[in-house]
Short mmCIF file of C-alpha atoms in Angstrom, two decimals:
data_model
loop_
_atom_site.label_atom_id
_atom_site.label_comp_id
_atom_site.label_asym_id
_atom_site.label_seq_id
_atom_site.Cartn_x
_atom_site.Cartn_y
_atom_site.Cartn_z
CA MET A 77 80.63 254.33 -17.13
CA ILE A 78 76.96 253.29 -17.02
CA GLN A 79 75.46 250.45 -18.99
CA LEU A 80 71.91 249.16 -18.78
CA LYS A 81 70.95 246.13 -20.87
CA GLU A 82 67.23 245.41 -21.22
CA VAL A 83 66.53 246.38 -17.64
CA SER A 84 62.97 245.91 -16.41
CA PHE A 85 61.66 246.93 -13.05
CA GLY A 86 58.36 247.05 -11.19
CA TYR A 87 57.49 247.64 -7.57
CA ARG A 88 54.96 244.81 -7.83
CA LYS A 89 54.80 241.81 -10.14
CA GLN A 90 51.90 243.16 -12.17
CA GLN A 91 53.13 246.73 -12.29
CA THR A 92 56.02 247.54 -14.63
CA VAL A 93 57.73 250.90 -14.25
CA LEU A 94 60.63 250.30 -16.64
CA LYS A 95 60.43 247.84 -19.50
CA GLN A 96 63.56 246.52 -21.19
CA VAL A 97 65.45 249.77 -20.90
CA SER A 98 68.85 249.82 -22.56
CA LEU A 99 71.12 252.77 -22.03
CA GLU A 100 74.72 253.87 -22.05
CA MET A 101 76.20 256.93 -20.41
CA GLN A 102 79.68 258.27 -21.02
CA PRO A 103 81.99 260.13 -18.65
CA GLY A 104 82.46 263.86 -19.09
CA LEU A 105 78.80 264.64 -19.73
CA ILE A 106 75.90 266.08 -17.78
CA TYR A 107 72.76 264.12 -18.58
CA GLY A 108 69.28 265.54 -18.19
CA LEU A 109 66.78 262.81 -17.37
CA LEU A 110 63.34 263.98 -18.43
CA GLY A 111 59.95 262.35 -18.12
CA LYS A 112 56.41 262.87 -16.94
CA ASN A 113 55.39 262.18 -13.34
CA GLY A 114 55.52 258.48 -12.52
CA GLU A 115 57.49 257.54 -15.65
CA GLY A 116 60.32 256.04 -13.60
CA LYS A 117 62.97 258.78 -13.42
CA THR A 118 63.55 258.36 -9.69
CA THR A 119 63.32 254.58 -10.06
CA LEU A 120 66.04 254.68 -12.71
CA LEU A 121 68.28 256.78 -10.45
CA HIS A 122 67.65 254.36 -7.60
CA ILE A 123 68.63 251.40 -9.80
CA LEU A 124 71.84 253.19 -10.82
CA SER A 125 72.71 253.91 -7.20
CA GLY A 126 72.02 250.33 -6.01
CA MET A 127 68.96 251.08 -3.93
CA LEU A 128 66.71 249.05 -6.24
CA PHE A 129 67.57 245.90 -8.18
CA PRO A 130 66.49 245.22 -11.77
CA ARG A 131 63.90 242.44 -12.10
CA GLU A 132 65.36 241.56 -15.50
CA GLY A 133 68.41 242.64 -17.46
CA GLN A 134 71.82 243.85 -16.43
CA CYS A 135 72.95 247.07 -14.86
CA THR A 136 76.64 247.92 -14.68
CA VAL A 137 77.88 251.13 -13.14
CA LEU A 138 81.60 251.88 -12.84
CA ASP A 139 82.27 248.20 -13.65
CA GLU A 140 80.24 247.04 -10.64
CA GLN A 141 76.79 245.70 -9.97
CA PRO A 142 75.19 248.54 -8.00
CA GLY A 143 72.81 246.20 -6.11
CA LYS A 144 75.71 244.69 -4.18
CA ARG A 145 76.29 248.09 -2.56
CA ARG A 146 79.97 247.40 -1.94
CA ALA A 147 81.92 250.05 -0.06
CA GLN A 148 84.17 250.59 -3.06
CA PHE A 149 81.13 251.31 -5.25
CA LEU A 150 79.28 253.50 -2.76
CA ARG A 151 82.24 255.80 -2.32
CA GLN A 152 82.18 256.54 -6.06
CA VAL A 153 78.49 257.31 -6.37
CA TYR A 154 76.46 259.96 -4.61
CA LEU A 155 72.70 260.20 -4.88
CA LEU A 156 71.11 263.50 -3.94
CA ALA A 157 67.56 262.41 -3.22
CA GLU A 158 64.54 264.65 -3.61
CA ASP A 159 63.40 264.07 -0.04
CA ILE A 160 66.53 264.84 1.87
CA PHE A 161 67.09 263.66 5.42
CA LEU A 162 69.01 266.12 7.53
CA PRO A 163 69.82 265.44 11.18
CA ASP A 164 69.63 268.03 13.91
CA VAL A 165 73.24 269.16 13.65
CA THR A 166 75.05 272.21 12.34
CA PHE A 167 76.17 272.29 8.71
CA LYS A 168 79.79 272.00 9.87
CA GLU A 169 78.99 268.85 11.87
CA TYR A 170 76.95 267.45 8.98
CA ILE A 171 79.98 267.74 6.70
CA SER A 172 82.33 266.26 9.31
CA MET A 173 79.98 263.26 9.68
CA HIS A 174 80.24 262.35 5.99
CA ARG A 175 83.67 263.57 4.97
CA PRO A 176 85.66 260.53 6.29
CA PHE A 177 83.67 258.16 4.05
CA TYR A 178 84.69 259.90 0.82
CA PRO A 179 88.42 259.91 0.02
CA SER A 180 87.73 262.21 -2.92
CA PHE A 181 86.16 264.89 -0.70
CA SER A 182 87.17 268.36 -1.87
CA ASP A 183 87.56 271.19 0.63
CA ASN A 184 87.85 273.68 -2.21
CA ILE A 185 84.47 272.72 -3.64
CA LEU A 186 82.96 272.85 -0.16
CA LYS A 187 84.39 276.32 0.43
CA ASN A 188 83.11 277.45 -2.95
CA CYS A 189 79.61 276.09 -2.27
CA THR A 190 79.46 277.51 1.25
CA LEU A 191 80.44 280.96 0.01
CA SER A 192 78.28 280.95 -3.12
CA PHE A 193 75.15 279.67 -1.36
CA GLU A 194 75.89 281.80 1.72
CA ILE A 195 75.51 278.84 4.06
CA ASP A 196 76.17 279.57 7.72
CA PRO A 197 78.24 276.57 8.91
CA THR A 198 77.24 277.09 12.53
CA ARG A 199 73.48 277.08 11.88
CA ARG A 200 71.49 273.99 12.87
CA MET A 201 70.05 272.23 9.82
CA LYS A 202 66.64 271.67 11.40
CA LYS A 203 66.22 275.42 11.75
CA MET A 204 66.98 276.08 8.08
CA SER A 205 64.30 276.83 5.48
CA LEU A 206 63.57 274.29 2.71
CA GLY A 207 65.75 276.22 0.26
CA GLN A 208 68.63 276.47 2.71
CA LYS A 209 68.38 272.76 3.49
CA LYS A 210 68.52 272.01 -0.22
CA LYS A 211 71.58 274.22 -0.61
CA ALA A 212 73.30 272.41 2.28
CA ALA A 213 72.49 269.03 0.74
CA ILE A 214 73.74 270.19 -2.68
CA ALA A 215 76.95 271.49 -1.08
CA LEU A 216 77.64 268.02 0.38
CA ALA A 217 76.69 266.27 -2.87
CA LEU A 218 79.15 268.39 -4.88
CA SER A 219 81.93 268.33 -2.26
CA VAL A 220 82.12 264.54 -1.99
CA ASN A 221 83.48 264.84 -5.53
CA THR A 222 82.45 261.35 -6.71
CA PRO A 223 82.91 260.20 -10.33
CA LEU A 224 79.16 259.65 -10.59
CA LEU A 225 76.68 262.15 -9.19
CA LEU A 226 72.96 261.41 -9.40
CA MET A 227 70.58 264.27 -8.61
CA ASP A 228 66.85 263.94 -8.23
CA GLU A 229 65.05 267.27 -8.74
CA PRO A 230 67.98 269.29 -7.36
CA THR A 231 66.47 272.70 -8.14
CA ASN A 232 63.18 272.08 -6.29
CA GLY A 233 62.92 274.63 -3.51
CA LEU A 234 65.72 276.85 -4.79
CA ASP A 235 65.04 280.53 -5.52
CA ILE A 236 65.99 282.09 -8.89
CA PRO A 237 69.48 283.39 -7.86
CA SER A 238 70.27 280.06 -6.19
CA LYS A 239 69.35 278.16 -9.36
CA SER A 240 71.83 280.25 -11.26
CA ILE A 241 74.51 279.65 -8.58
CA PHE A 242 73.74 275.94 -8.75
CA ARG A 243 74.35 275.93 -12.51
CA LYS A 244 77.65 277.76 -12.08
CA LEU A 245 78.83 275.41 -9.35
CA LEU A 246 77.87 272.34 -11.34
CA SER A 247 79.74 273.60 -14.43
CA SER A 248 82.79 274.39 -12.31
CA ILE A 249 83.10 270.84 -10.92
CA MET A 250 82.57 269.11 -14.27
CA SER A 251 85.53 267.15 -15.59
CA ASP A 252 86.23 264.50 -18.25
CA ASP A 253 86.12 261.60 -15.78
CA ARG A 254 82.87 262.54 -14.14
CA THR A 255 79.24 261.89 -15.06
CA ILE A 256 76.30 263.80 -13.65
CA VAL A 257 72.72 262.67 -14.13
CA ILE A 258 70.00 265.16 -13.25
CA SER A 259 66.39 264.13 -13.14
CA THR A 260 64.08 267.10 -13.38
CA HIS A 261 60.73 268.52 -14.37
CA GLN A 262 62.08 272.02 -14.48
CA VAL A 263 63.85 271.76 -17.82
CA ARG A 264 64.33 275.49 -18.21
CA ASP A 265 66.51 275.57 -15.08
CA LEU A 266 69.05 273.31 -16.69
CA GLU A 267 68.78 274.19 -20.36
CA SER A 268 72.18 275.85 -20.52
CA LEU A 269 73.82 273.16 -18.43
CA ILE A 270 73.14 269.73 -19.81
CA ASP A 271 75.11 268.02 -22.57
CA ALA A 272 72.79 265.10 -23.32
CA VAL A 273 69.12 264.34 -22.90
CA ILE A 274 67.43 261.09 -21.87
CA ILE A 275 63.66 261.06 -22.26
CA LEU A 276 61.61 258.42 -20.48
CA ASP A 277 58.09 257.80 -21.67
CA GLY A 278 55.76 254.82 -21.60
CA LYS A 279 58.18 252.70 -19.53
CA GLU A 280 60.90 253.03 -22.15
CA ILE A 281 63.62 255.41 -23.23
CA VAL A 282 62.46 257.45 -26.20
CA PHE A 283 65.97 258.66 -26.82
CA ASN A 284 69.35 259.29 -25.30
CA LEU A 285 71.28 261.79 -27.35
CA PRO A 286 73.76 264.64 -26.95
CA LEU A 287 72.37 268.12 -27.59
CA ASN A 288 74.59 268.74 -30.64
CA ARG A 289 73.13 265.67 -32.34
CA ILE A 290 69.60 266.83 -31.49
CA SER A 291 70.19 270.29 -32.94
CA GLU A 292 71.60 268.76 -36.11
CA LYS A 293 68.37 266.86 -36.67
CA LEU A 294 65.73 269.16 -35.22
CA ASP A 295 64.96 272.84 -35.47
CA PHE A 296 63.26 274.77 -32.69
CA ARG A 297 61.78 278.01 -34.01
CA LEU A 298 58.80 280.17 -34.84
CA LEU A 299 56.63 278.40 -37.39
CA ARG A 300 55.37 279.81 -40.63
CA ALA A 301 51.59 279.85 -41.18
CA GLY A 302 50.40 276.33 -42.03
CA GLU A 303 53.82 274.76 -41.50
CA ILE A 304 53.62 271.14 -40.32
CA SER A 305 55.59 270.41 -37.16
CA LEU A 306 56.29 267.56 -34.75
CA TYR A 307 54.97 269.72 -31.96
CA SER A 308 53.78 273.32 -31.74
CA GLU A 309 52.42 275.70 -29.15
CA PRO A 310 51.34 279.33 -29.14
CA SER A 311 53.77 281.97 -27.98
CA PRO A 312 53.53 285.80 -27.86
CA GLY A 313 55.30 286.04 -31.25
CA GLY A 314 53.24 283.32 -32.96
CA MET A 315 53.38 279.55 -33.05
CA ILE A 316 56.66 278.00 -32.01
CA GLY A 317 57.46 274.37 -32.62
CA VAL A 318 59.82 271.57 -33.52
CA VAL A 319 60.49 270.68 -37.14
CA PRO A 320 63.03 268.38 -38.79
CA ASN A 321 66.23 270.24 -39.58
CA PRO A 322 66.78 270.00 -43.33
CA GLY A 323 70.32 271.38 -43.36
CA ASN A 324 73.36 270.94 -41.19
CA GLU A 325 73.07 274.24 -39.38
CA SER A 326 72.35 273.72 -35.75
CA GLY A 327 70.58 276.13 -33.46
CA PRO A 328 69.74 276.15 -29.77
CA VAL A 329 67.65 273.30 -28.38
CA SER A 330 64.51 274.06 -26.40
CA LEU A 331 64.23 271.19 -23.92
CA GLU A 332 60.58 271.88 -23.22
CA LEU A 333 59.60 271.74 -26.90
CA LEU A 334 61.84 268.72 -27.42
CA PHE A 335 60.25 266.87 -24.53
CA ASN A 336 56.70 267.56 -25.73
CA ALA A 337 57.59 266.55 -29.27
CA ALA A 338 59.27 263.34 -28.04
CA VAL A 339 56.22 262.39 -26.00
CA LEU A 340 53.56 263.33 -28.57
CA SER A 341 55.34 262.26 -31.77
CA LYS A 342 57.43 259.45 -30.38
CA ASN A 343 57.58 257.33 -33.54
CA GLU A 344 58.32 260.26 -35.82
CA ILE A 345 61.16 261.41 -33.56
CA LYS A 346 62.60 257.88 -33.46
CA ARG A 347 62.41 257.71 -37.26
CA ILE A 348 64.25 261.03 -37.64
CA PHE A 349 67.10 259.96 -35.37
CA ASN A 350 67.39 256.51 -36.86
CA THR A 351 67.91 257.79 -40.40
CA MET B 17 91.52 256.46 5.07
CA ILE B 18 90.79 252.79 4.34
CA MET B 19 88.31 252.57 1.52
CA ASP B 20 88.45 249.16 -0.05
CA ASN B 21 86.07 246.25 0.18
CA GLN B 22 87.82 244.65 3.18
CA PHE B 23 86.03 244.72 6.50
CA SER B 24 87.27 247.66 8.50
CA PHE B 25 86.62 248.32 12.19
CA LYS B 26 87.62 251.90 11.54
CA ARG B 27 84.61 252.30 9.26
CA VAL B 28 82.38 250.62 11.87
CA GLY B 29 83.64 253.27 14.29
CA LEU B 30 82.90 255.99 11.72
CA LEU B 31 79.36 254.65 11.26
CA LEU B 32 78.83 254.71 15.03
CA ARG B 33 80.24 258.22 15.17
CA LEU B 34 77.93 259.30 12.34
CA ASP B 35 74.98 257.84 14.20
CA PHE B 36 75.96 259.39 17.51
CA LYS B 37 76.33 262.81 15.91
CA ALA B 38 72.90 262.51 14.31
CA TYR B 39 70.98 260.97 17.22
CA GLY B 40 73.29 261.39 20.22
CA LYS B 41 71.14 264.08 21.80
CA GLU B 42 67.98 261.99 21.46
CA PHE B 43 69.79 258.94 22.87
CA VAL B 44 71.25 260.77 25.89
CA ILE B 45 67.88 262.34 26.79
CA GLY B 46 66.05 259.01 26.44
CA MET B 47 68.59 256.98 28.36
CA SER B 48 69.00 259.50 31.18
CA ALA B 49 65.28 259.10 31.90
CA ILE B 50 65.74 255.39 32.75
CA PRO B 51 67.06 255.75 36.33
CA PHE B 52 64.22 258.15 37.18
CA VAL B 53 61.58 255.89 35.66
CA TRP B 54 62.73 252.87 37.69
CA PHE B 55 63.30 254.97 40.79
CA THR B 56 59.72 256.27 40.58
CA LEU B 57 58.31 252.83 39.89
CA MET B 58 60.18 251.22 42.77
CA TRP B 59 59.21 254.09 45.05
CA LEU B 60 55.52 253.68 44.13
CA THR B 61 55.61 249.93 44.81
CA ARG B 62 58.05 250.07 47.77
CA ARG B 63 55.54 248.65 50.31
CA ASP B 64 54.67 245.56 48.23
CA SER B 65 58.07 245.11 46.65
CA THR B 66 59.50 241.62 46.35
CA SER B 67 62.81 240.44 44.95
CA GLU B 68 60.93 238.54 42.18
CA MET B 69 59.26 241.77 41.12
CA SER B 70 62.57 243.58 40.89
CA GLU B 71 63.97 240.74 38.80
CA ILE B 72 61.02 241.05 36.42
CA CYS B 73 61.77 244.79 36.26
CA PHE B 74 65.35 243.93 35.30
CA VAL B 75 64.19 241.75 32.39
CA LEU B 76 61.59 244.35 31.35
CA ASN B 77 64.26 247.04 31.31
CA GLY B 78 66.34 244.96 28.93
CA LEU B 79 63.36 244.33 26.67
CA LEU B 80 62.43 248.03 26.60
CA ALA B 81 65.99 248.96 25.64
CA LEU B 82 65.84 246.35 22.91
CA ILE B 83 62.53 247.62 21.54
CA THR B 84 63.83 251.22 21.54
CA PHE B 85 66.93 250.12 19.68
CA CYS B 86 64.94 248.13 17.11
CA GLY B 87 62.72 251.18 16.50
CA HIS B 88 65.86 253.20 15.86
CA ALA B 89 67.24 250.52 13.53
CA ALA B 90 63.96 250.37 11.59
CA ARG B 91 64.00 254.14 11.16
CA LYS B 92 67.51 253.98 9.70
CA MET B 93 66.54 251.14 7.41
CA PHE B 94 63.35 252.63 6.02
CA ARG B 95 62.91 256.34 6.69
CA GLU B 96 66.49 257.44 6.34
CA LYS B 97 67.52 254.87 3.77
CA HIS B 98 69.30 257.41 1.53
CA SER B 99 71.47 258.42 4.41
CA PHE B 100 72.55 255.31 6.31
CA MET B 101 72.23 252.51 3.76
CA MET B 102 73.97 254.53 1.05
CA THR B 103 76.91 255.50 3.24
CA PRO B 104 80.12 254.08 1.76
CA ALA B 105 80.63 251.12 4.06
CA SER B 106 80.11 247.43 3.40
CA ASN B 107 76.94 245.61 4.44
CA GLU B 108 78.97 243.65 7.01
CA GLU B 109 80.23 246.87 8.56
CA LYS B 110 76.70 248.26 8.69
CA TYR B 111 75.48 245.07 10.33
CA VAL B 112 78.25 245.08 12.94
CA SER B 113 77.51 248.74 13.65
CA PHE B 114 73.85 247.79 14.22
CA LEU B 115 74.86 245.04 16.67
CA ALA B 116 77.28 247.35 18.45
CA GLU B 117 74.53 249.95 18.78
CA GLY B 118 72.18 247.32 20.21
CA PHE B 119 74.83 246.41 22.76
CA ILE B 120 75.34 250.08 23.67
CA TYR B 121 71.59 250.53 24.15
CA LEU B 122 71.47 247.48 26.40
CA LEU B 123 74.54 248.48 28.39
CA VAL B 124 73.42 252.07 28.98
CA SER B 125 69.90 250.98 29.91
CA GLN B 126 71.38 248.53 32.44
CA ILE B 127 73.50 251.28 33.95
CA GLY B 128 70.34 253.37 34.21
CA PHE B 129 68.42 250.53 35.82
CA TRP B 130 71.07 249.83 38.45
CA ALA B 131 71.48 253.53 39.14
CA GLY B 132 67.72 253.82 39.73
CA SER B 133 67.76 250.75 42.00
CA TYR B 134 70.74 252.06 43.95
CA LEU B 135 69.09 255.44 44.44
CA CYS B 136 65.93 253.74 45.67
CA LYS B 137 67.86 251.54 48.10
CA LEU B 138 69.67 254.63 49.42
CA CYS B 139 66.37 256.37 50.15
CA TRP B 140 64.46 253.34 51.49
CA PRO B 141 66.84 250.65 52.72
CA THR B 142 63.98 248.18 53.29
CA VAL B 143 62.83 248.17 49.68
CA HIS B 144 63.56 245.06 47.59
CA VAL B 145 65.73 245.83 44.60
CA ALA B 146 67.30 243.45 42.13
CA SER B 147 70.69 242.10 43.13
CA LEU B 148 73.18 240.71 40.66
CA GLY B 149 73.81 237.64 42.86
CA ALA B 150 70.11 236.73 42.99
CA LEU B 151 69.74 237.38 39.26
CA PHE B 152 72.59 235.03 38.41
CA TYR B 153 71.16 232.46 40.80
CA HIS B 154 67.69 232.57 39.23
CA MET B 155 68.77 233.11 35.66
CA ASP B 156 68.23 229.82 33.90
CA ILE B 157 70.05 229.18 30.61
CA ASN B 158 66.63 228.78 28.97
CA ILE B 159 65.51 232.25 30.09
CA ALA B 160 68.71 233.75 28.73
CA LEU B 161 68.16 231.92 25.44
CA ILE B 162 64.53 233.08 25.22
CA LEU B 163 65.72 236.68 25.73
CA LEU B 164 68.32 236.28 23.00
CA PHE B 165 65.73 234.71 20.73
CA ALA B 166 63.37 237.64 21.40
CA THR B 167 66.23 240.04 20.59
CA ALA B 168 66.86 238.35 17.26
CA LEU B 169 63.14 238.18 16.48
CA TYR B 170 62.56 241.89 17.20
CA PHE B 171 65.65 242.82 15.21
CA VAL B 172 64.77 240.78 12.13
CA THR B 173 61.19 242.14 12.20
CA ALA B 174 62.46 245.71 12.50
CA MET B 175 64.71 245.06 9.49
CA SER B 176 61.91 243.55 7.41
CA VAL B 177 58.65 245.32 8.15
CA ARG B 178 58.25 248.94 7.15
CA LYS B 179 55.33 249.90 9.34
CA LEU B 180 54.02 248.59 12.66
CA TRP B 181 57.02 246.26 12.98
CA PHE B 182 56.47 246.25 16.72
CA LEU B 183 52.94 244.81 16.39
CA VAL B 184 54.20 242.15 13.98
CA ALA B 185 57.00 241.30 16.41
CA ILE B 186 54.45 240.85 19.20
CA ALA B 187 52.16 238.80 16.97
CA ILE B 188 54.88 236.31 15.97
CA PRO B 189 55.51 234.86 19.48
CA ASN B 190 51.75 234.75 20.04
CA VAL B 191 51.27 232.71 16.87
CA TYR B 192 54.24 230.58 17.94
CA VAL B 193 52.71 229.89 21.36
CA LEU B 194 49.31 229.22 19.77
CA LEU B 195 50.89 226.71 17.40
CA HIS B 196 52.55 225.01 20.35
CA ILE B 197 49.23 224.73 22.17
CA ILE B 198 47.59 223.29 19.05
CA ILE B 199 50.41 220.78 18.52
CA LEU B 200 50.36 219.74 22.19
CA ALA B 201 46.57 219.45 22.12
CA LEU B 202 46.77 217.30 18.97
CA LEU B 203 49.47 215.17 20.59
CA ALA B 204 47.41 214.75 23.73
CA PHE B 205 44.38 213.92 21.58
CA SER B 206 46.21 211.26 19.58
CA PHE B 207 47.73 209.83 22.77
CA SER B 208 44.33 209.55 24.37
CA ASP B 209 43.13 207.74 21.21
CA PHE B 210 46.14 205.49 21.41
CA VAL B 211 45.49 204.76 25.10
CA GLY B 212 41.81 204.24 24.29
CA THR B 213 42.70 201.66 21.60
CA MET B 214 45.09 199.94 23.98
CA ILE B 215 42.43 199.77 26.66
CA GLU B 216 39.83 198.53 24.18
CA GLY B 217 42.20 195.87 22.85
CA ASN B 218 43.11 194.75 26.32
CA ILE B 219 39.71 194.82 28.03
CA GLY B 220 39.73 192.51 30.95
CA LYS B 221 43.42 191.85 30.56
CA ASN B 222 45.84 194.63 31.53
CA GLU B 223 44.06 198.02 31.64
CA THR B 224 46.32 199.75 34.15
CA PHE B 225 49.43 198.89 32.17
CA SER B 226 48.05 200.51 29.00
CA VAL B 227 47.14 203.76 30.74
CA THR B 228 50.58 203.93 32.31
CA ARG B 229 52.22 203.35 28.90
CA GLY B 230 50.13 206.22 27.46
CA SER B 231 51.19 208.71 30.14
CA GLU B 232 54.74 207.50 29.77
CA TYR B 233 54.70 208.60 26.10
CA ILE B 234 53.53 212.07 27.14
CA VAL B 235 56.21 212.31 29.84
CA GLN B 236 58.81 211.15 27.32
CA THR B 237 57.67 213.74 24.76
CA VAL B 238 57.85 216.58 27.31
CA LYS B 239 61.28 215.34 28.39
CA ILE B 240 62.53 215.33 24.80
CA ILE B 241 61.08 218.80 24.23
CA ASN B 242 62.91 220.01 27.36
CA GLU B 243 66.15 218.48 26.19
CA ILE B 244 66.02 219.89 22.70
CA PHE B 245 64.66 223.31 23.75
CA ALA B 246 68.06 224.91 24.43
CA PRO B 247 69.83 223.80 21.23
CA VAL B 248 66.76 224.48 19.05
CA THR B 249 66.35 227.98 20.51
CA ALA B 250 70.08 228.69 20.13
CA VAL B 251 70.08 227.54 16.49
CA SER B 252 66.85 229.48 15.75
CA THR B 253 68.41 232.60 17.27
CA LEU B 254 71.51 232.24 15.11
CA ILE B 255 69.34 231.71 12.04
CA LEU B 256 67.32 234.85 12.85
CA PHE B 257 70.50 236.90 13.25
CA TYR B 258 71.74 235.58 9.91
CA VAL B 259 68.40 236.45 8.29
CA SER B 260 68.69 239.99 9.67
CA TYR B 261 72.13 240.25 8.06
CA LEU B 262 70.69 239.03 4.75
CA LYS B 263 67.95 241.65 5.09
CA ILE B 264 70.59 244.38 5.24
CA ARG B 265 72.61 242.88 2.41
CA GLU B 266 69.78 242.12 0.04
CA LYS B 267 67.21 244.71 0.96
CA GLU B 268 65.82 246.90 -1.75
CA LEU B 269 65.51 250.41 -0.43
CA LYS B 270 62.05 251.20 -1.77
#
């Protein structure tokens, strides 16, 4: 579905944001795109959606070059940006403005989102709070029902119950022919949701792996005294950390620990996954 | 629902509908102010009004509508890029929808202008207001071309420059005029040198002839410039419109 071959990008000639990034994404998975601030997560999403063009390399999404922004391509991809623009219309009007452009639009998903998020369709968007605006934007993003959905920090501004509703809604729309890419800082919000993790660090992709593969190779647990780990941090019960998994038993993956380990022990992590 | 890569007027209509839903209120409020603005202006200047002045007002009204439209287009291109530019329609359809919007802005502003003029004439029958007959009589093809060129220039600047596009758009014609002055001054300078050489070479022989030949060159140059002005402006306008299309097609939405 998505293929990036040695893609480089910079906003200026001297400044490189992504350097020779190669990546493949399969349909039927929810990808979590993790990285520190300014590492190029949003840039990567913008390249995938066709807003930005690679300086070098090739980017193919749904068998098209996104940069051409052809109608056929744009109807299959929806980017939920972090800074959403909402006109001064009611939610109902907002939906009716966009619905005709998306043949795959699903009224069932829209109904589900409207009910779950308790959106008042007659309320003007400008008068909504930040959280309500975000819910309205998410409702449209899910309802257009595109094969590729790109989401930039979707849980920013959502309260705790809404985050849980968001996870439920996202799981309910997932199918084998759809790919969802979520860029986020708030890894805990999506821990139970994502199927694969992409970590961006130092202008490159540290790894792109499904969670089951990660849990086969790494163990996330309380550490014994003096035990050497890839990354550790104090917790109320003692030190918790990431260690290589010696056996084949796989446990739950802590995205936060994984991210810190990937950033701090990049080479060691690469070595573990390459063996 | 037509959703292939072929150009579709239906999608152009949908883009216009989307835009009207989002900004219709703003547009209606702004445009409904036009008759009152011109009415007030004509009322304030009713004692010194001349038909030339009202014709200038007519041109100004068109330019103001154009600037307002370009501001709107720039906002869609830069501030609301996720919304408009990522809407599933082809670049050609987006471009045509931009042009159609520009035409609507111009048309509605003209209706406002004539409504204001008509109101003014109703209240003070002696006041000079623009008349279509006089406008057509005075409207030279070159003026029309300059207006079209300005339209294309404003539009391409609004599509290219993120901030202060309006100032850049004003600066470009100024630089253009300045370049003209410099070129003409250089031409005049070289002609005077040429005449000077002719006079020097012909001292005591045929001075008057040389001076006349020199001025003849200048007259010829101005004549050629006048002749080529219309086609050059028309071609430049077309090129600018094409560049604005390329800007939409190849613009990175940073």
